[in-house]
Amino acid sequence: MPRKLFIGVGVLVGLLLLGVVAVLFLIDANDFRPMLQTKLEQQLHRPASLGQMDLKLFPLAIRISDAVVGQPEGFASQQPFLSAKQVYVAVAFWPLIRKQINLHAIRLESPRIELIRNPDGAWNYEIGGTKPSEGGSAGTFSLDELRVEGGQVAIDDQKSTSPRDVYKNVDVTLTNLGPNRHGSLLGSVRLDTMAAVLKVSADFENTDPFAAKGTATLKSDNNKDPLEITFDIRGGAQITIDSLTAKLGALSSVVSGSIDTQKTPPELQLAVKAPNAPIADLIRVAALYGAKVPQDLKADGLLQADVMVTGTTEKPIFSGKIEATKAQITAKDLAEPVRSSELEIDFTPDSLTTHPFTLETGGTRISAQATITGYSGTAPQISATLQTNGARVEELIRIASAYGVKPAGLTGSGTVNLDMKISAAGKTVRYSGSGSLREVSLASPDLPKTLTVSTANILFSDDRIAFDHLQAGLGSMHVDGAGSLRDFGRPRIQLDVHVDQLNVAELREWGVGGGKQQPLPDSGFFKKVSAAGTVTIGKILYDQIVLSNVKASVNLADGLLKLDPVTALVFGGQESGAITADLGTAAATYSIKAKLSNVDANQLLSSTTSLKNVLTGALSGNADLQFTSKPNEEIARTLNGKLQVQMGQGRLAGVQILNEVASVGRFLGYSKKPEAFTNIVKLTGTLNIQNGLASTNDLFLDMGGGTLSGSGTVGLVDQSLKLRVTTVLGKDFAQSNVPGQIGGLLSTVLANQQGELVVPMLVGGTFAQPKFAPDAEQMANLKLRGLLPTATNPGALTSGIKGLVDSMTGKQRDVKPDETKSGDNVQDSIINLFDQFRKKKDGDKK
């Protein structure tokens, strides 16, 4: 009988379960979407939308896809308050059968949560902080459990200037949410900026005021010991910290007080105590918060702190004392440890003052003391003293490295003496005292070469640092003299120095003075620095150009370096004028306005253009030129401006112009000169240069036996020639060198009234292979105008045409010395000449 009873009860229970399952299968979860969506909107006071819904039996829950909960009124954001691909809502069975929703737990998978504090100071997670929509009911929000798995939480504090922070891999479980409930929190979050994981475990009372107790553990990837924090806090209009204890290794500090988060920025009222805290553990805490600390750095010593912190989070105010004893720092790069005497810092609401203290390593000892007043204000004032006697540079670098202020890769040697005071208020810094450098050597990746200072005396006065008896070197450059410096932010330099040698190719390697097609390491450096004074330079080397005995007044402002006036010896002659260099660009641009005197023409052209060994002689003139400095490129390619030249005795190599004149004029019986050059008695002209192409309209050349005038272009890069020239051979030269007939008379040669031969020519080709040809157009123009140039002025038409009619008719007559012709007779002769010339051509046609 009992056995049958048990079987019957089992069957009945099974039927009931099957019935329940059957009923659940008949329920379409999507029918609950409007009800659940409305409930969420009423309780959360913000819009909500739900995607596809289906029923999950074990455990009983509704699975919602693509759930989105928007921001409440008064919160501006493009991101919703919450969005999740999958949400599981645990519901009660019997209300569900009656088609009612009674949710008691929610699980969010990989949600994105946007926490916002608006400009009024309200947070969007404060459920009761906003009014429900019209017609809704506020209700009472209560939940047994809220679980977030693999979420992302962003915090956007619009009331402060803090940037929006995003935290990933958030796992949180909250229990017993709702008014007047005792709940708990268990969670973890990955802090990528700190390379650490924060875990929190707490119990809370959701009352007014809110209260929470618990622990927080911060475990860094780079530290085996975690930072452990225990806390007991109460929240409301302000957060009250009944106790907060932080421990890491042997380090322990206690904080109590309050933080008023309703104020912006939050106001502080905290007491901080750290008795006998190991400095090593403090450094480890700093590393946890992202400070870059060398892995091999070791610190010994103890720190004691008893400080009250008031003010705000942005401008805290301190009262109390911090003491450090037996401090010592060692590291792999430190040959010897860096030690500090006892350091005491007294805090008052207005000032921070250190007692006199020392830092030492090896045989170097630095004594210092500092006071900062108004440190919490907008314009703190600093007063400090610094003394050292015979300190070794390498040991000073060691001290700087120990405290994290050494530039990477900096090494050095030598001795330093300092006795100075520093005072600073805002951007104004003033100095007083003196110092000296002896046999100092510094090497760094930021320096192109090792910087050496054999000797230098330093005087500090107000905002000025002056130096004299300076003897320094950088690369092949050595400097001695005196100067001063003001304002490290925008340095202003006054100098009176001598430089033995300045090599522009070396400067290019350092990224100074152009040539490199990339910005300088600090592209604004020359924009910030200004300088003025005098400088003498023994030698300036610029590619093949050598300036020696340079004397100049220097001015540097806004990246523009001016040497004005400047004098120098160059190419065996002298230069005086002004040189300007724009150093604020990747490729520096140079401008030269100078007077040249007795400069070797061949050296000048060979050094700046492609014309090598073409022109020899002593050249003078005036230059107004500009060019851009580019490595392995002739100056001529970027050369622009104007050059006016005069030259006396010299030579033009590669061509004998008189021989070319004889060929064009078809001089019968002319004996060609054997030399492959043209003697120059005088050469003048003005060249207008554009990107290495020089044009002229006043070229004059005196060759001894004749003169030449011309216009056209000369290529300083490709050596091209495109000139129209007129050569006038003197009467004596023509009589002695042209014994026979002139085959080109009237076609390529004319004779003026002085008995001089005029030969217009076109010159093409290159300097290496010049080509001379008759200029038919110019011949026709001269015949038409009836005027010719003379040997003394080959560029102007000042003489009539001699014997033109007689030459055409075959008549020859002698002109008496006292015989003259009027202008009308010359003009009539020209008209008759062309009439006869036309009749002759008509007769030839018949």
JSON list of N, CA and C in Angstrom, two decimals, residues 4-46:
[
{"chain": "A", "resi": 4, "resn": "LYS", "atom": "N", "xyz": [2.35, 1.85, -3.44]},
{"chain": "A", "resi": 4, "resn": "LYS", "atom": "CA", "xyz": [1.42, 2.37, -4.44]},
{"chain": "A", "resi": 4, "resn": "LYS", "atom": "C", "xyz": [1.14, 3.86, -4.20]},
{"chain": "A", "resi": 5, "resn": "LEU", "atom": "N", "xyz": [1.11, 4.23, -2.93]},
{"chain": "A", "resi": 5, "resn": "LEU", "atom": "CA", "xyz": [0.87, 5.64, -2.61]},
{"chain": "A", "resi": 5, "resn": "LEU", "atom": "C", "xyz": [2.02, 6.52, -3.13]},
{"chain": "A", "resi": 6, "resn": "PHE", "atom": "N", "xyz": [3.25, 6.06, -2.90]},
{"chain": "A", "resi": 6, "resn": "PHE", "atom": "CA", "xyz": [4.41, 6.83, -3.39]},
{"chain": "A", "resi": 6, "resn": "PHE", "atom": "C", "xyz": [4.41, 6.95, -4.90]},
{"chain": "A", "resi": 7, "resn": "ILE", "atom": "N", "xyz": [4.01, 5.85, -5.57]},
{"chain": "A", "resi": 7, "resn": "ILE", "atom": "CA", "xyz": [3.99, 5.89, -7.04]},
{"chain": "A", "resi": 7, "resn": "ILE", "atom": "C", "xyz": [2.93, 6.89, -7.50]},
{"chain": "A", "resi": 8, "resn": "GLY", "atom": "N", "xyz": [1.78, 6.86, -6.83]},
{"chain": "A", "resi": 8, "resn": "GLY", "atom": "CA", "xyz": [0.71, 7.78, -7.23]},
{"chain": "A", "resi": 8, "resn": "GLY", "atom": "C", "xyz": [1.10, 9.23, -7.02]},
{"chain": "A", "resi": 9, "resn": "VAL", "atom": "N", "xyz": [1.74, 9.51, -5.86]},
{"chain": "A", "resi": 9, "resn": "VAL", "atom": "CA", "xyz": [2.17, 10.89, -5.60]},
{"chain": "A", "resi": 9, "resn": "VAL", "atom": "C", "xyz": [3.20, 11.32, -6.64]},
{"chain": "A", "resi": 10, "resn": "GLY", "atom": "N", "xyz": [4.15, 10.41, -6.97]},
{"chain": "A", "resi": 10, "resn": "GLY", "atom": "CA", "xyz": [5.18, 10.74, -7.98]},
{"chain": "A", "resi": 10, "resn": "GLY", "atom": "C", "xyz": [4.57, 11.07, -9.32]},
{"chain": "A", "resi": 11, "resn": "VAL", "atom": "N", "xyz": [3.58, 10.23, -9.67]},
{"chain": "A", "resi": 11, "resn": "VAL", "atom": "CA", "xyz": [2.94, 10.48, -10.97]},
{"chain": "A", "resi": 11, "resn": "VAL", "atom": "C", "xyz": [2.24, 11.83, -10.95]},
{"chain": "A", "resi": 12, "resn": "LEU", "atom": "N", "xyz": [1.57, 12.13, -9.82]},
{"chain": "A", "resi": 12, "resn": "LEU", "atom": "CA", "xyz": [0.85, 13.40, -9.72]},
{"chain": "A", "resi": 12, "resn": "LEU", "atom": "C", "xyz": [1.81, 14.58, -9.81]},
{"chain": "A", "resi": 13, "resn": "VAL", "atom": "N", "xyz": [2.95, 14.46, -9.08]},
{"chain": "A", "resi": 13, "resn": "VAL", "atom": "CA", "xyz": [3.95, 15.55, -9.16]},
{"chain": "A", "resi": 13, "resn": "VAL", "atom": "C", "xyz": [4.48, 15.70, -10.58]},
{"chain": "A", "resi": 14, "resn": "GLY", "atom": "N", "xyz": [4.78, 14.58, -11.22]},
{"chain": "A", "resi": 14, "resn": "GLY", "atom": "CA", "xyz": [5.29, 14.63, -12.60]},
{"chain": "A", "resi": 14, "resn": "GLY", "atom": "C", "xyz": [4.30, 15.30, -13.52]},
{"chain": "A", "resi": 15, "resn": "LEU", "atom": "N", "xyz": [2.99, 14.94, -13.31]},
{"chain": "A", "resi": 15, "resn": "LEU", "atom": "CA", "xyz": [1.99, 15.56, -14.17]},
{"chain": "A", "resi": 15, "resn": "LEU", "atom": "C", "xyz": [1.92, 17.08, -13.93]},
{"chain": "A", "resi": 16, "resn": "LEU", "atom": "N", "xyz": [2.05, 17.44, -12.64]},
{"chain": "A", "resi": 16, "resn": "LEU", "atom": "CA", "xyz": [2.03, 18.87, -12.34]},
{"chain": "A", "resi": 16, "resn": "LEU", "atom": "C", "xyz": [3.21, 19.59, -12.98]},
{"chain": "A", "resi": 17, "resn": "LEU", "atom": "N", "xyz": [4.40, 18.97, -12.86]},
{"chain": "A", "resi": 17, "resn": "LEU", "atom": "CA", "xyz": [5.59, 19.58, -13.49]},
{"chain": "A", "resi": 17, "resn": "LEU", "atom": "C", "xyz": [5.43, 19.68, -14.99]},
{"chain": "A", "resi": 18, "resn": "LEU", "atom": "N", "xyz": [4.91, 18.60, -15.59]},
{"chain": "A", "resi": 18, "resn": "LEU", "atom": "CA", "xyz": [4.69, 18.66, -17.04]},
{"chain": "A", "resi": 18, "resn": "LEU", "atom": "C", "xyz": [3.70, 19.74, -17.40]},
{"chain": "A", "resi": 19, "resn": "GLY", "atom": "N", "xyz": [2.71, 19.88, -16.52]},
{"chain": "A", "resi": 19, "resn": "GLY", "atom": "CA", "xyz": [1.74, 20.93, -16.77]},
{"chain": "A", "resi": 19, "resn": "GLY", "atom": "C", "xyz": [2.35, 22.30, -16.68]},
{"chain": "A", "resi": 20, "resn": "VAL", "atom": "N", "xyz": [3.20, 22.45, -15.64]},
{"chain": "A", "resi": 20, "resn": "VAL", "atom": "CA", "xyz": [3.86, 23.76, -15.49]},
{"chain": "A", "resi": 20, "resn": "VAL", "atom": "C", "xyz": [4.75, 24.06, -16.70]},
{"chain": "A", "resi": 21, "resn": "VAL", "atom": "N", "xyz": [5.52, 23.04, -17.10]},
{"chain": "A", "resi": 21, "resn": "VAL", "atom": "CA", "xyz": [6.40, 23.24, -18.27]},
{"chain": "A", "resi": 21, "resn": "VAL", "atom": "C", "xyz": [5.57, 23.54, -19.50]},
{"chain": "A", "resi": 22, "resn": "ALA", "atom": "N", "xyz": [4.44, 22.80, -19.63]},
{"chain": "A", "resi": 22, "resn": "ALA", "atom": "CA", "xyz": [3.59, 23.04, -20.80]},
{"chain": "A", "resi": 22, "resn": "ALA", "atom": "C", "xyz": [3.06, 24.46, -20.80]},
{"chain": "A", "resi": 23, "resn": "VAL", "atom": "N", "xyz": [2.65, 24.90, -19.59]},
{"chain": "A", "resi": 23, "resn": "VAL", "atom": "CA", "xyz": [2.13, 26.27, -19.49]},
{"chain": "A", "resi": 23, "resn": "VAL", "atom": "C", "xyz": [3.22, 27.28, -19.87]},
{"chain": "A", "resi": 24, "resn": "LEU", "atom": "N", "xyz": [4.47, 27.04, -19.34]},
{"chain": "A", "resi": 24, "resn": "LEU", "atom": "CA", "xyz": [5.56, 27.97, -19.66]},
{"chain": "A", "resi": 24, "resn": "LEU", "atom": "C", "xyz": [5.87, 28.01, -21.15]},
{"chain": "A", "resi": 25, "resn": "PHE", "atom": "N", "xyz": [5.78, 26.81, -21.79]},
{"chain": "A", "resi": 25, "resn": "PHE", "atom": "CA", "xyz": [6.04, 26.78, -23.23]},
{"chain": "A", "resi": 25, "resn": "PHE", "atom": "C", "xyz": [4.98, 27.53, -24.00]},
{"chain": "A", "resi": 26, "resn": "LEU", "atom": "N", "xyz": [3.79, 27.61, -23.41]},
{"chain": "A", "resi": 26, "resn": "LEU", "atom": "CA", "xyz": [2.71, 28.33, -24.09]},
{"chain": "A", "resi": 26, "resn": "LEU", "atom": "C", "xyz": [2.83, 29.84, -23.92]},
{"chain": "A", "resi": 27, "resn": "ILE", "atom": "N", "xyz": [3.72, 30.27, -23.00]},
{"chain": "A", "resi": 27, "resn": "ILE", "atom": "CA", "xyz": [3.89, 31.72, -22.75]},
{"chain": "A", "resi": 27, "resn": "ILE", "atom": "C", "xyz": [4.91, 32.28, -23.75]},
{"chain": "A", "resi": 28, "resn": "ASP", "atom": "N", "xyz": [4.52, 33.34, -24.45]},
{"chain": "A", "resi": 28, "resn": "ASP", "atom": "CA", "xyz": [5.44, 34.07, -25.34]},
{"chain": "A", "resi": 28, "resn": "ASP", "atom": "C", "xyz": [6.03, 35.24, -24.56]},
{"chain": "A", "resi": 29, "resn": "ALA", "atom": "N", "xyz": [7.33, 35.16, -24.30]},
{"chain": "A", "resi": 29, "resn": "ALA", "atom": "CA", "xyz": [7.97, 36.20, -23.48]},
{"chain": "A", "resi": 29, "resn": "ALA", "atom": "C", "xyz": [7.84, 37.59, -24.09]},
{"chain": "A", "resi": 30, "resn": "ASN", "atom": "N", "xyz": [7.71, 37.68, -25.43]},
{"chain": "A", "resi": 30, "resn": "ASN", "atom": "CA", "xyz": [7.60, 38.99, -26.07]},
{"chain": "A", "resi": 30, "resn": "ASN", "atom": "C", "xyz": [6.32, 39.71, -25.68]},
{"chain": "A", "resi": 31, "resn": "ASP", "atom": "N", "xyz": [5.33, 38.93, -25.16]},
{"chain": "A", "resi": 31, "resn": "ASP", "atom": "CA", "xyz": [4.10, 39.58, -24.71]},
{"chain": "A", "resi": 31, "resn": "ASP", "atom": "C", "xyz": [4.36, 40.48, -23.51]},
{"chain": "A", "resi": 32, "resn": "PHE", "atom": "N", "xyz": [5.47, 40.22, -22.80]},
{"chain": "A", "resi": 32, "resn": "PHE", "atom": "CA", "xyz": [5.78, 41.01, -21.61]},
{"chain": "A", "resi": 32, "resn": "PHE", "atom": "C", "xyz": [6.59, 42.28, -21.92]},
{"chain": "A", "resi": 33, "resn": "ARG", "atom": "N", "xyz": [6.99, 42.44, -23.20]},
{"chain": "A", "resi": 33, "resn": "ARG", "atom": "CA", "xyz": [7.88, 43.57, -23.53]},
{"chain": "A", "resi": 33, "resn": "ARG", "atom": "C", "xyz": [7.26, 44.92, -23.16]},
{"chain": "A", "resi": 34, "resn": "PRO", "atom": "N", "xyz": [6.02, 45.22, -23.56]},
{"chain": "A", "resi": 34, "resn": "PRO", "atom": "CA", "xyz": [5.47, 46.54, -23.18]},
{"chain": "A", "resi": 34, "resn": "PRO", "atom": "C", "xyz": [5.40, 46.73, -21.68]},
{"chain": "A", "resi": 35, "resn": "MET", "atom": "N", "xyz": [4.98, 45.65, -20.96]},
{"chain": "A", "resi": 35, "resn": "MET", "atom": "CA", "xyz": [4.86, 45.77, -19.52]},
{"chain": "A", "resi": 35, "resn": "MET", "atom": "C", "xyz": [6.21, 45.99, -18.87]},
{"chain": "A", "resi": 36, "resn": "LEU", "atom": "N", "xyz": [7.23, 45.19, -19.30]},
{"chain": "A", "resi": 36, "resn": "LEU", "atom": "CA", "xyz": [8.55, 45.30, -18.69]},
{"chain": "A", "resi": 36, "resn": "LEU", "atom": "C", "xyz": [9.22, 46.62, -19.06]},
{"chain": "A", "resi": 37, "resn": "GLN", "atom": "N", "xyz": [9.03, 47.06, -20.30]},
{"chain": "A", "resi": 37, "resn": "GLN", "atom": "CA", "xyz": [9.63, 48.32, -20.74]},
{"chain": "A", "resi": 37, "resn": "GLN", "atom": "C", "xyz": [9.04, 49.50, -19.97]},
{"chain": "A", "resi": 38, "resn": "THR", "atom": "N", "xyz": [7.70, 49.45, -19.74]},
{"chain": "A", "resi": 38, "resn": "THR", "atom": "CA", "xyz": [7.05, 50.52, -18.98]},
{"chain": "A", "resi": 38, "resn": "THR", "atom": "C", "xyz": [7.51, 50.52, -17.53]},
{"chain": "A", "resi": 39, "resn": "LYS", "atom": "N", "xyz": [7.66, 49.33, -16.97]},
{"chain": "A", "resi": 39, "resn": "LYS", "atom": "CA", "xyz": [8.11, 49.21, -15.58]},
{"chain": "A", "resi": 39, "resn": "LYS", "atom": "C", "xyz": [9.51, 49.78, -15.41]},
{"chain": "A", "resi": 40, "resn": "LEU", "atom": "N", "xyz": [10.39, 49.45, -16.38]},
{"chain": "A", "resi": 40, "resn": "LEU", "atom": "CA", "xyz": [11.75, 49.97, -16.32]},
{"chain": "A", "resi": 40, "resn": "LEU", "atom": "C", "xyz": [11.76, 51.50, -16.43]},
{"chain": "A", "resi": 41, "resn": "GLU", "atom": "N", "xyz": [11.00, 52.05, -17.34]},
{"chain": "A", "resi": 41, "resn": "GLU", "atom": "CA", "xyz": [10.98, 53.49, -17.53]},
{"chain": "A", "resi": 41, "resn": "GLU", "atom": "C", "xyz": [10.45, 54.21, -16.31]},
{"chain": "A", "resi": 42, "resn": "GLN", "atom": "N", "xyz": [9.41, 53.59, -15.64]},
{"chain": "A", "resi": 42, "resn": "GLN", "atom": "CA", "xyz": [8.84, 54.22, -14.45]},
{"chain": "A", "resi": 42, "resn": "GLN", "atom": "C", "xyz": [9.81, 54.16, -13.27]},
{"chain": "A", "resi": 43, "resn": "GLN", "atom": "N", "xyz": [10.47, 53.05, -13.10]},
{"chain": "A", "resi": 43, "resn": "GLN", "atom": "CA", "xyz": [11.36, 52.90, -11.94]},
{"chain": "A", "resi": 43, "resn": "GLN", "atom": "C", "xyz": [12.71, 53.59, -12.16]},
{"chain": "A", "resi": 44, "resn": "LEU", "atom": "N", "xyz": [13.18, 53.62, -13.41]},
{"chain": "A", "resi": 44, "resn": "LEU", "atom": "CA", "xyz": [14.49, 54.22, -13.69]},
{"chain": "A", "resi": 44, "resn": "LEU", "atom": "C", "xyz": [14.39, 55.67, -14.13]},
{"chain": "A", "resi": 45, "resn": "HIS", "atom": "N", "xyz": [13.17, 56.13, -14.45]},
{"chain": "A", "resi": 45, "resn": "HIS", "atom": "CA", "xyz": [12.95, 57.53, -14.84]},
{"chain": "A", "resi": 45, "resn": "HIS", "atom": "C", "xyz": [13.76, 57.89, -16.07]},
{"chain": "A", "resi": 46, "resn": "ARG", "atom": "N", "xyz": [13.78, 57.04, -17.05]},
{"chain": "A", "resi": 46, "resn": "ARG", "atom": "CA", "xyz": [14.52, 57.30, -18.29]},
{"chain": "A", "resi": 46, "resn": "ARG", "atom": "C", "xyz": [13.97, 56.37, -19.36]}
]
